[in-house]
Coordinates of C-alpha atoms in Angstrom, one line a residue:
M1 CA -67.7 164.1 270.2
N2 CA -65.6 167.2 269.6
K3 CA -61.9 166.5 269.3
R4 CA -60.0 167.1 272.5
L5 CA -56.4 167.8 273.3
V6 CA -54.9 164.7 274.9
V7 CA -51.9 164.5 277.1
D8 CA -51.1 160.8 277.8
P9 CA -49.1 160.0 279.7
I10 CA -48.5 163.0 282.0
T11 CA -44.8 162.6 282.7
R12 CA -42.7 163.3 285.8
I13 CA -45.3 161.7 288.1
E14 CA -45.7 158.3 289.7
G15 CA -48.1 156.1 287.8
H16 CA -50.2 156.6 284.7
L17 CA -52.4 159.7 284.2
R18 CA -54.2 160.9 281.1
V19 CA -55.7 164.4 280.7
E20 CA -58.2 165.3 278.0
A21 CA -59.0 169.0 277.5
Q22 CA -61.9 170.3 275.6
M23 CA -60.6 173.4 273.9
E24 CA -62.2 176.7 272.8
G25 CA -59.5 178.2 270.7
N26 CA -56.4 178.0 272.9
T27 CA -58.4 178.0 276.2
I28 CA -59.4 174.9 278.1
A29 CA -63.2 174.9 278.4
E30 CA -63.4 171.6 280.3
A31 CA -60.8 169.1 281.4
Y32 CA -61.1 165.4 282.2
S33 CA -58.7 163.4 284.4
S34 CA -58.3 159.7 283.9
G35 CA -56.3 157.3 286.0
T36 CA -55.3 154.6 283.5
M37 CA -54.1 151.9 286.0
V38 CA -56.0 149.9 288.5
R39 CA -55.1 149.1 292.1
G40 CA -56.3 145.8 293.7
I41 CA -54.4 145.8 297.0
E42 CA -57.7 145.9 298.9
I43 CA -58.8 142.6 297.5
I44 CA -55.5 141.0 298.2
L45 CA -55.8 142.0 301.9
Q46 CA -59.1 140.3 302.6
G47 CA -58.8 137.2 304.9
R48 CA -55.3 138.1 306.1
D49 CA -53.9 138.8 309.6
P50 CA -54.5 142.6 310.4
R51 CA -51.0 142.8 311.9
D52 CA -49.5 142.0 308.5
A53 CA -51.7 144.5 306.6
W54 CA -49.1 147.3 306.6
A55 CA -46.6 145.2 304.7
F56 CA -49.0 144.7 301.8
A57 CA -50.6 148.1 302.0
Q58 CA -47.3 149.8 301.9
R59 CA -46.7 148.4 298.4
I60 CA -49.6 150.5 297.1
C61 CA -46.8 153.0 296.3
G62 CA -43.0 153.0 296.1
V63 CA -42.6 156.7 296.0
C64 CA -44.9 157.4 298.9
T65 CA -43.2 154.5 300.6
L66 CA -43.8 154.6 304.4
V67 CA -47.1 156.5 304.4
H68 CA -49.4 153.5 303.7
G69 CA -47.6 151.5 306.3
V70 CA -48.3 154.2 308.9
A71 CA -52.0 154.5 307.9
S72 CA -52.4 150.8 308.0
V73 CA -51.0 150.2 311.5
R74 CA -53.0 153.2 312.7
A75 CA -56.2 151.7 311.3
V76 CA -55.6 148.4 313.2
E77 CA -54.7 150.3 316.4
N78 CA -57.8 152.5 316.1
A79 CA -60.0 149.4 315.6
L80 CA -58.5 147.7 318.7
N81 CA -58.0 150.8 320.8
Y82 CA -54.3 149.9 320.9
K83 CA -52.1 152.6 322.5
I84 CA -48.4 153.0 321.6
P85 CA -45.5 154.2 323.7
P86 CA -44.3 157.9 323.6
N87 CA -41.0 156.8 322.0
A88 CA -42.8 155.1 319.2
Q89 CA -44.9 158.2 318.6
L90 CA -41.7 160.3 318.4
I91 CA -40.0 157.9 316.0
R92 CA -43.1 157.8 313.8
N93 CA -43.2 161.6 313.7
L94 CA -39.5 161.7 312.8
M95 CA -40.0 159.2 310.0
I96 CA -43.1 160.9 308.6
A97 CA -41.4 164.3 308.7
A98 CA -38.3 162.9 307.0
Q99 CA -40.5 161.5 304.2
Y100 CA -42.0 165.0 303.7
V101 CA -38.6 166.7 303.5
H102 CA -37.2 164.1 301.1
D103 CA -40.4 163.9 299.0
H104 CA -41.0 167.6 298.7
V105 CA -37.4 168.5 297.7
M106 CA -37.3 165.7 295.1
H107 CA -40.7 166.8 293.8
F108 CA -39.6 170.4 293.4
Y109 CA -36.3 169.9 291.7
H110 CA -36.8 166.7 289.8
L111 CA -40.5 166.6 288.9
H112 CA -41.9 170.2 289.0
A113 CA -39.0 172.7 288.6
L114 CA -38.6 171.8 284.9
D115 CA -42.0 173.3 284.3
W116 CA -40.5 176.6 285.2
V117 CA -36.8 176.2 284.4
D118 CA -35.5 176.1 280.8
V119 CA -32.5 173.8 281.0
V120 CA -31.1 174.6 277.6
S121 CA -31.3 178.4 278.3
A122 CA -28.8 177.7 281.1
L123 CA -26.1 177.4 278.4
D124 CA -26.3 181.1 277.8
A125 CA -25.6 181.9 281.5
D126 CA -22.6 183.7 282.8
P127 CA -21.1 181.6 285.7
K128 CA -19.9 184.7 287.4
A129 CA -23.3 186.4 287.3
T130 CA -24.9 183.1 288.4
S131 CA -22.6 183.1 291.4
E132 CA -23.5 186.6 292.3
L133 CA -27.2 185.7 292.0
A134 CA -26.9 182.6 294.2
Q135 CA -24.8 184.5 296.9
S136 CA -27.5 187.2 297.0
L137 CA -30.1 184.6 297.9
S138 CA -28.5 182.5 300.6
N139 CA -25.3 181.3 302.2
Y140 CA -25.4 177.9 300.3
P141 CA -21.8 176.8 300.1
K142 CA -21.7 175.8 296.4
T143 CA -21.9 179.2 294.8
S144 CA -18.5 179.9 293.3
P145 CA -18.1 180.9 289.6
G146 CA -16.0 177.8 289.1
Y147 CA -18.7 175.6 290.4
F148 CA -21.3 177.0 288.0
A149 CA -18.8 176.9 285.2
D150 CA -18.4 173.1 285.8
V151 CA -22.2 172.6 285.8
K152 CA -22.5 174.6 282.6
K153 CA -19.7 172.5 281.0
K154 CA -21.4 169.3 282.0
L155 CA -24.7 170.5 280.6
K156 CA -23.1 171.6 277.3
T157 CA -21.6 168.2 276.8
F158 CA -25.1 166.7 277.1
V159 CA -26.6 169.1 274.6
E160 CA -23.8 168.8 272.0
Q161 CA -24.0 165.0 272.1
G162 CA -27.7 165.2 271.5
Q163 CA -28.3 163.3 274.6
L164 CA -29.9 165.4 277.3
G165 CA -30.4 162.3 279.5
I166 CA -32.5 163.3 282.5
F167 CA -33.4 166.5 280.8
A168 CA -34.7 165.0 277.6
N169 CA -38.0 165.6 276.0
G170 CA -38.7 169.0 277.7
Y171 CA -40.4 172.0 276.0
W172 CA -37.1 173.9 276.0
G173 CA -37.4 177.3 274.4
H174 CA -41.2 177.5 275.1
S175 CA -42.4 181.1 275.2
A176 CA -43.9 180.5 278.7
Y177 CA -40.4 180.2 280.3
K178 CA -39.4 183.5 282.0
L179 CA -36.3 182.8 284.0
P180 CA -33.1 184.5 282.9
P181 CA -30.2 182.1 281.9
E182 CA -28.4 182.6 285.3
A183 CA -31.4 181.6 287.3
N184 CA -31.8 178.6 285.0
L185 CA -28.2 177.5 285.5
M186 CA -28.5 177.9 289.3
A187 CA -31.7 175.8 289.4
V188 CA -30.0 173.1 287.2
A189 CA -27.0 173.0 289.6
H190 CA -29.3 172.5 292.6
Y191 CA -31.2 169.8 290.7
L192 CA -28.0 167.9 290.5
D193 CA -27.1 168.7 294.1
A194 CA -30.4 167.3 295.3
L195 CA -29.7 164.0 293.6
E196 CA -26.7 163.6 295.9
W197 CA -28.4 165.0 299.0
Q198 CA -31.3 162.6 298.9
R199 CA -29.0 159.6 299.2
D200 CA -28.0 160.8 302.7
V201 CA -31.4 161.8 304.0
V202 CA -33.1 158.5 303.4
K203 CA -30.7 157.0 306.0
L204 CA -33.1 158.1 308.8
H205 CA -35.6 155.6 307.5
T206 CA -33.0 152.8 307.2
I207 CA -31.9 153.4 310.8
F208 CA -35.4 153.5 312.3
G209 CA -37.1 151.2 309.8
G210 CA -34.4 148.9 308.6
K211 CA -34.6 149.9 304.9
N212 CA -35.9 152.4 302.4
P213 CA -38.1 152.2 300.5
H214 CA -40.8 150.4 302.5
P215 CA -39.3 150.7 306.1
N216 CA -40.6 148.2 308.6
F217 CA -43.5 149.0 310.9
L218 CA -45.3 147.3 313.8
V219 CA -48.8 147.4 315.2
G220 CA -48.5 148.7 318.7
G221 CA -45.4 150.8 318.2
V222 CA -42.3 150.7 316.0
A223 CA -39.9 148.0 315.0
S224 CA -37.0 150.0 316.4
P225 CA -35.7 148.6 319.7
I226 CA -33.6 151.0 321.7
D227 CA -30.5 149.8 323.6
P228 CA -27.6 152.1 324.0
N229 CA -25.3 149.1 324.6
S230 CA -26.3 147.0 321.6
D231 CA -25.0 147.2 318.0
S232 CA -28.2 145.6 316.7
A233 CA -30.5 148.1 318.2
I234 CA -30.9 151.9 318.2
N235 CA -27.9 153.1 320.1
M236 CA -26.2 156.4 320.6
E237 CA -24.1 156.1 317.5
K238 CA -27.1 155.6 315.3
L239 CA -28.9 158.5 317.1
A240 CA -26.0 160.7 316.3
Q241 CA -26.3 159.7 312.6
I242 CA -30.0 160.7 312.9
S243 CA -28.9 164.1 314.2
D244 CA -26.5 164.5 311.3
V245 CA -29.3 163.7 308.8
I246 CA -31.5 166.3 310.3
T247 CA -28.7 168.9 310.0
K248 CA -28.2 168.0 306.3
M249 CA -32.0 168.5 305.8
E250 CA -31.9 171.8 307.5
D251 CA -29.0 173.1 305.5
F252 CA -30.4 172.2 302.1
V253 CA -33.9 173.3 302.8
N254 CA -32.9 176.7 304.3
Q255 CA -30.1 177.4 301.9
A256 CA -31.4 176.0 298.6
Y257 CA -35.0 174.8 298.5
L258 CA -36.7 177.8 300.2
P259 CA -34.7 180.6 298.5
D260 CA -35.0 178.8 295.1
T261 CA -38.8 178.6 295.4
L262 CA -39.1 182.3 296.2
A263 CA -36.6 183.3 293.5
I264 CA -38.4 181.3 290.8
A265 CA -41.9 182.3 291.9
S266 CA -41.0 186.0 291.6
F267 CA -40.8 185.5 287.8
Y268 CA -44.2 183.7 287.6
K269 CA -46.5 185.8 289.8
D270 CA -49.2 185.7 287.2
W271 CA -49.6 182.0 288.2
G272 CA -51.0 183.3 291.5
A273 CA -54.3 183.8 289.6
M274 CA -54.5 180.4 287.8
G275 CA -55.1 176.8 288.7
E276 CA -57.3 177.3 291.8
G277 CA -59.4 174.1 291.7
V278 CA -62.6 173.4 293.7
G279 CA -62.0 175.9 296.6
N280 CA -62.6 173.3 299.3
F281 CA -59.8 171.9 301.4
L282 CA -59.6 168.8 303.6
T283 CA -57.0 167.6 306.1
Y284 CA -57.1 164.5 308.4
G285 CA -54.4 166.0 310.6
D286 CA -51.1 164.5 311.8
Y287 CA -48.0 164.6 314.0
P288 CA -49.7 163.7 317.3
T289 CA -47.8 164.6 320.4
G290 CA -50.1 162.6 322.7
D291 CA -52.3 159.7 321.9
T292 CA -52.6 158.8 318.2
D293 CA -56.3 159.5 318.2
D294 CA -56.2 162.7 320.3
V295 CA -56.9 165.2 317.5
S296 CA -56.3 168.1 319.9
S297 CA -52.6 167.0 320.1
F298 CA -52.0 167.2 316.3
L299 CA -49.6 169.6 314.8
I300 CA -51.6 169.6 311.6
P301 CA -55.3 170.2 312.5
R302 CA -58.1 168.0 311.2
G303 CA -60.8 169.8 309.4
V304 CA -62.5 171.2 306.3
I305 CA -62.4 174.7 304.7
L306 CA -65.2 175.4 302.4
D307 CA -65.4 178.0 299.6
R308 CA -62.0 179.5 300.6
D309 CA -63.5 180.7 303.9
L310 CA -60.6 180.7 306.3
S311 CA -62.7 182.0 309.1
T312 CA -64.5 178.7 309.6
I313 CA -63.0 175.2 310.1
H314 CA -65.6 172.3 309.9
D315 CA -65.1 169.1 311.9
V316 CA -64.4 165.9 310.2
D317 CA -65.4 162.4 311.5
L318 CA -63.6 159.6 309.7
D319 CA -66.2 157.1 311.0
A320 CA -69.4 159.0 310.0
E321 CA -71.0 157.2 307.1
N322 CA -72.5 160.4 305.7
E323 CA -69.2 162.3 305.5
I324 CA -66.5 160.6 303.5
Q325 CA -67.9 158.6 300.6
E326 CA -66.7 157.4 297.3
F327 CA -68.8 157.4 294.1
V328 CA -68.2 155.5 290.9
D329 CA -70.6 157.0 288.3
H330 CA -67.7 158.0 286.1
A331 CA -65.2 155.3 287.2
W332 CA -64.7 151.8 285.9
Y333 CA -66.2 150.1 289.0
D334 CA -69.6 148.7 289.9
Y335 CA -71.5 149.2 293.2
E336 CA -74.4 146.9 294.2
G337 CA -76.5 150.0 294.9
G338 CA -76.2 151.3 291.3
A339 CA -75.7 154.8 289.9
G340 CA -75.5 157.7 292.3
T341 CA -74.5 155.5 295.3
G342 CA -71.9 156.8 297.6
L343 CA -70.2 154.4 300.0
H344 CA -68.3 155.1 303.2
P345 CA -65.0 153.1 303.1
Y346 CA -66.2 150.7 305.8
Q347 CA -68.9 149.6 303.3
G348 CA -66.6 150.1 300.3
E349 CA -66.6 147.8 297.3
T350 CA -63.9 147.1 294.8
K351 CA -65.6 145.5 291.8
F352 CA -63.9 146.2 288.5
N353 CA -66.1 147.1 285.5
F354 CA -64.1 148.4 282.6
T355 CA -66.4 150.0 280.1
G356 CA -63.9 152.2 278.3
P357 CA -62.9 152.0 274.6
K358 CA -60.7 149.3 273.3
P359 CA -57.1 150.6 272.8
P360 CA -55.8 152.2 270.8
Y361 CA -58.4 155.1 270.9
D362 CA -58.5 158.8 270.3
Q363 CA -60.5 159.9 273.4
L364 CA -62.6 158.6 276.2
D365 CA -66.4 158.7 276.5
V366 CA -66.6 161.1 279.5
D367 CA -70.4 160.7 279.7
K368 CA -69.7 157.2 281.0
G369 CA -66.9 155.8 283.1
Y370 CA -63.5 157.2 282.1
S371 CA -61.1 156.5 285.0
W372 CA -59.8 153.8 287.4
L373 CA -60.0 156.4 290.1
K374 CA -63.2 156.7 292.2
S375 CA -64.7 160.1 293.1
P376 CA -64.3 160.8 296.9
R377 CA -66.5 163.4 298.4
W378 CA -67.0 164.9 301.9
K379 CA -70.6 165.5 302.5
G380 CA -71.1 165.5 298.8
K381 CA -68.4 168.1 298.0
A382 CA -65.2 167.6 296.1
M383 CA -62.2 168.4 298.2
E384 CA -58.5 169.3 297.5
V385 CA -56.0 167.6 299.7
G386 CA -52.2 168.2 300.1
P387 CA -49.7 170.9 301.0
L388 CA -52.0 173.8 300.2
S389 CA -54.8 172.3 302.3
R390 CA -52.5 171.8 305.2
M391 CA -51.0 175.3 305.1
L392 CA -54.4 176.8 304.9
M393 CA -55.6 174.8 307.8
L394 CA -52.5 175.8 309.9
Y395 CA -53.0 179.4 308.9
A396 CA -56.7 179.4 309.6
S397 CA -56.2 177.7 313.0
G398 CA -53.8 180.4 314.1
N399 CA -50.5 178.5 313.9
A400 CA -48.0 181.3 314.5
H401 CA -45.2 179.7 312.5
A402 CA -47.4 179.1 309.5
K403 CA -48.8 182.6 309.6
E404 CA -45.4 184.1 309.7
L405 CA -44.2 182.1 306.8
V406 CA -47.3 182.7 304.6
D407 CA -47.4 186.4 305.3
S408 CA -43.7 186.8 304.7
T409 CA -44.0 184.9 301.4
L410 CA -46.9 187.0 300.2
S411 CA -45.1 190.2 301.1
T412 CA -41.8 189.1 299.4
L413 CA -43.6 188.2 296.2
D414 CA -45.9 191.2 296.5
V415 CA -49.0 189.1 295.7
P416 CA -52.5 189.2 297.4
V417 CA -53.8 186.6 299.8
T418 CA -55.9 185.2 297.0
A419 CA -52.7 184.0 295.3
L420 CA -52.7 181.1 297.9
F421 CA -55.6 179.5 295.9
S422 CA -53.6 178.8 292.8
T423 CA -50.9 176.8 291.0
L424 CA -48.3 179.1 292.5
G425 CA -49.8 179.0 296.0
R426 CA -49.9 175.2 295.9
T427 CA -46.2 175.0 294.9
A428 CA -45.2 177.6 297.6
A429 CA -47.2 175.8 300.2
R430 CA -45.2 172.6 299.7
T431 CA -42.0 174.5 300.4
L432 CA -43.3 176.3 303.4
E433 CA -44.7 173.3 305.1
T434 CA -41.4 171.5 304.6
K435 CA -39.8 174.3 306.6
I436 CA -42.4 173.9 309.4
Y437 CA -42.1 170.1 309.9
L438 CA -38.3 170.3 309.6
D439 CA -38.2 172.8 312.4
F440 CA -40.2 170.4 314.6
M441 CA -37.9 167.5 313.8
R442 CA -35.1 168.8 316.0
G443 CA -37.6 169.1 318.9
W444 CA -38.9 165.5 318.5
Y445 CA -35.3 164.2 318.3
N446 CA -34.4 166.1 321.5
D447 CA -37.5 164.6 323.3
L448 CA -36.5 161.1 322.2
I449 CA -32.9 161.6 323.5
A450 CA -34.3 163.0 326.8
N451 CA -36.6 159.9 327.2
I452 CA -33.7 157.6 326.7
A453 CA -31.5 159.5 329.1
A454 CA -34.3 159.2 331.7
G455 CA -34.3 155.4 331.2
D456 CA -37.4 155.1 329.0
L457 CA -36.4 152.7 326.2
K458 CA -39.9 151.3 325.4
T459 CA -40.9 151.4 321.7
H460 CA -43.7 148.7 321.6
N461 CA -46.8 147.9 323.6
E462 CA -47.3 144.1 323.7
T463 CA -50.6 144.1 325.6
L464 CA -52.9 143.6 322.6
W465 CA -50.5 141.8 320.3
D466 CA -52.2 138.4 320.8
P467 CA -55.3 138.2 318.6
R468 CA -57.1 136.1 321.3
S469 CA -57.4 139.4 323.2
W470 CA -59.3 141.1 320.4
P471 CA -63.1 141.5 320.1
K472 CA -65.0 139.2 317.6
K473 CA -65.6 142.2 315.4
A474 CA -63.9 145.6 315.2
Q475 CA -63.4 148.4 312.7
G476 CA -61.0 151.3 312.6
A477 CA -59.8 154.2 310.5
G478 CA -56.1 155.0 310.0
Y479 CA -55.3 158.5 309.0
M480 CA -52.1 159.9 307.6
E481 CA -51.2 163.3 306.1
A482 CA -49.1 161.9 303.3
P483 CA -46.9 164.4 301.4
R484 CA -49.5 164.5 298.7
G485 CA -52.5 164.9 301.1
A486 CA -55.0 163.2 303.3
L487 CA -54.6 159.4 303.2
G488 CA -57.1 157.1 304.9
H489 CA -57.1 153.4 305.5
W490 CA -60.3 151.7 306.8
I491 CA -60.3 148.2 308.1
V492 CA -63.1 145.8 309.2
I493 CA -61.8 142.9 311.4
E494 CA -63.9 139.8 311.9
D495 CA -62.7 136.6 313.7
Q496 CA -59.2 138.0 313.8
K497 CA -59.0 138.4 310.0
I498 CA -59.5 141.3 307.6
A499 CA -63.1 141.2 306.3
N500 CA -62.9 144.5 304.4
Y501 CA -60.1 147.0 303.7
Q502 CA -60.3 150.2 301.8
A503 CA -57.7 152.9 301.1
V504 CA -58.7 156.4 299.9
V505 CA -55.5 158.0 298.7
P506 CA -54.6 161.7 298.2
T507 CA -54.5 161.5 294.4
T508 CA -57.9 159.9 294.4
W509 CA -59.3 163.0 296.1
N510 CA -57.5 165.3 293.7
A511 CA -57.5 163.4 290.4
G512 CA -60.8 161.6 290.6
P513 CA -63.4 162.0 287.8
R514 CA -66.7 163.8 287.9
D515 CA -69.4 162.5 290.3
A516 CA -73.0 161.7 289.7
S517 CA -74.0 165.4 289.6
G518 CA -71.3 166.1 287.1
A519 CA -69.2 168.1 289.6
A520 CA -65.5 168.1 288.6
G521 CA -62.6 167.0 290.8
P522 CA -59.7 169.3 291.8
Y523 CA -57.5 168.5 288.8
E524 CA -60.3 169.0 286.3
A525 CA -61.5 172.2 288.0
A526 CA -58.0 173.6 288.3
L527 CA -57.3 173.3 284.5
K528 CA -60.5 175.0 283.4
G529 CA -59.7 178.4 281.9
H530 CA -56.0 177.8 281.2
E531 CA -54.9 179.5 278.1
L532 CA -52.2 177.5 276.2
A533 CA -49.5 179.5 274.4
D534 CA -48.9 176.4 272.2
P535 CA -51.4 173.5 272.3
K536 CA -48.8 171.3 270.8
Q537 CA -46.6 171.9 273.8
P538 CA -49.1 172.1 276.7
L539 CA -46.6 173.3 279.3
E540 CA -49.4 175.1 281.2
I541 CA -51.2 171.8 281.8
L542 CA -48.1 170.2 283.2
R543 CA -47.5 173.2 285.6
T544 CA -50.9 172.9 287.3
I545 CA -51.1 169.1 287.3
H546 CA -47.5 168.8 288.7
S547 CA -48.4 171.4 291.4
F548 CA -50.6 168.7 293.0
D549 CA -47.7 166.1 292.7
P550 CA -49.7 163.2 291.3
C551 CA -49.1 159.7 292.5
I552 CA -51.1 157.0 290.7
A553 CA -48.9 154.2 291.8
C554 CA -48.2 150.5 292.5
A555 CA -51.2 149.1 290.6
V556 CA -51.8 146.3 288.2
H557 CA -51.3 147.6 284.7
M558 CA -54.0 146.8 282.1
V559 CA -52.6 144.2 279.7
G560 CA -53.9 142.4 276.7
E561 CA -54.0 138.7 276.0
D562 CA -50.5 138.9 274.7
G563 CA -49.3 140.3 278.1
E564 CA -48.3 143.6 276.6
E565 CA -49.5 146.9 278.1
T566 CA -52.6 148.1 276.3
M567 CA -52.8 151.8 277.3
Q568 CA -51.8 154.2 274.6
I569 CA -49.0 156.7 275.1
K570 CA -49.3 159.8 273.0
V571 CA -49.6 163.6 273.0
S572 CA -51.8 165.1 270.5

């Protein structure tokens, strides 16, 4: 085997991800994505009460927090044809949207921005010039020269002490950084502001769901009783707090996140031609305004776009056994059907079969299994999921708000429409969709207030809560457009217990290994052709991988007989 460039672990993500790149000079000829941790939640769920599944499934991820809970209760409700009250739908939409806003802002500033922002360069910034730059972009209140001088002083103390803390181990000074010092200082200041901001916005989950992370959910509705006269229920005081949280979200997104994205992107327009991926895009859809399973009521449409063709949206059936399938030809699992077998999640199997090298090792044998992630496919095709897929689906379906935002962004940056299919486009899409869902949050909140004012306080439907009312066998698919992409939970219920449970998560779609035909997944395809300025500091790999916002989370780590983690951690 030819020696590959190895990045392990990819940092600033949730979970453990390894990337191996076959180089031709400084150019990536082929890339291989390996999930180096295994998830066994599906096995744990077998034999349990379906009404409790959400509490276990939600622990698949701590960063994605509520999304697995939502997908799980929807799977049970779909299996039992269990309808939920309008207030429950509104509260779920608000909780989902709040997750998006919180997650996307945190990702931009704390996980992805440092791929574009040179923190140490900010020490050369003029606070007065930084203030003028910030004030030219928005009316964000923290833009005085004194404010930026204080941030610069704080950063200078970190550097002089040799302890950059949260900014440690970056590729500072890398030739691929292009921002002027003032833009770097402004971005660092907003990085710190976002840390404080996020502590307030998670309160929406704690009010409606009791806690964060992992708010409470309930099959048949939400665990949020409404009683204007009770201190132990959702009353008008708590609803006023919800309104305040939405306002704080609106202010930061409109005054910092959106203008910062456009400002930083203007220096990296060449990345509008890099990091495309497979060119196929999948969404399950979300934010129902009617019945949970009424696809026509979704704000985000369900569908597939193939080969970048925005003129055609293909239908998706979550129950069709020939559509969504998972393959394990290059994964550390076994299927009874053997090589080349693709299984729909209803028939999904979770049988571990680690055939990789014994750690420590230099590189994986990519001709065999090389990942704990399976390879999901839609009708045999690799699909990208996530913000870019959603914005393209909204754009292609004629959503006026999405079209205005996308066209305005392309015009502001002076880039062609093809720039959407790129690392830059993926990052911009995350910001733009945040703006869309945030704008809808106020409407959902107002609808909830109007229902309460009209005397409708119902948040749960009890009619099918008793398992004795269930059929002997049922199966259902629970969808969720998680911040990172299309999330599906499939459940098979027999004799009131879970007979089979499978979750196909967004990062499995994006980070999965090659399939039986050798076709690459989105991560692997997106990295191909990248030219690295310095292979010893592969900043370009981080930029594209982080644009997907990987989440390989809440799994059982591989350990040796001594109980120590066995996966190597190195960059070579």
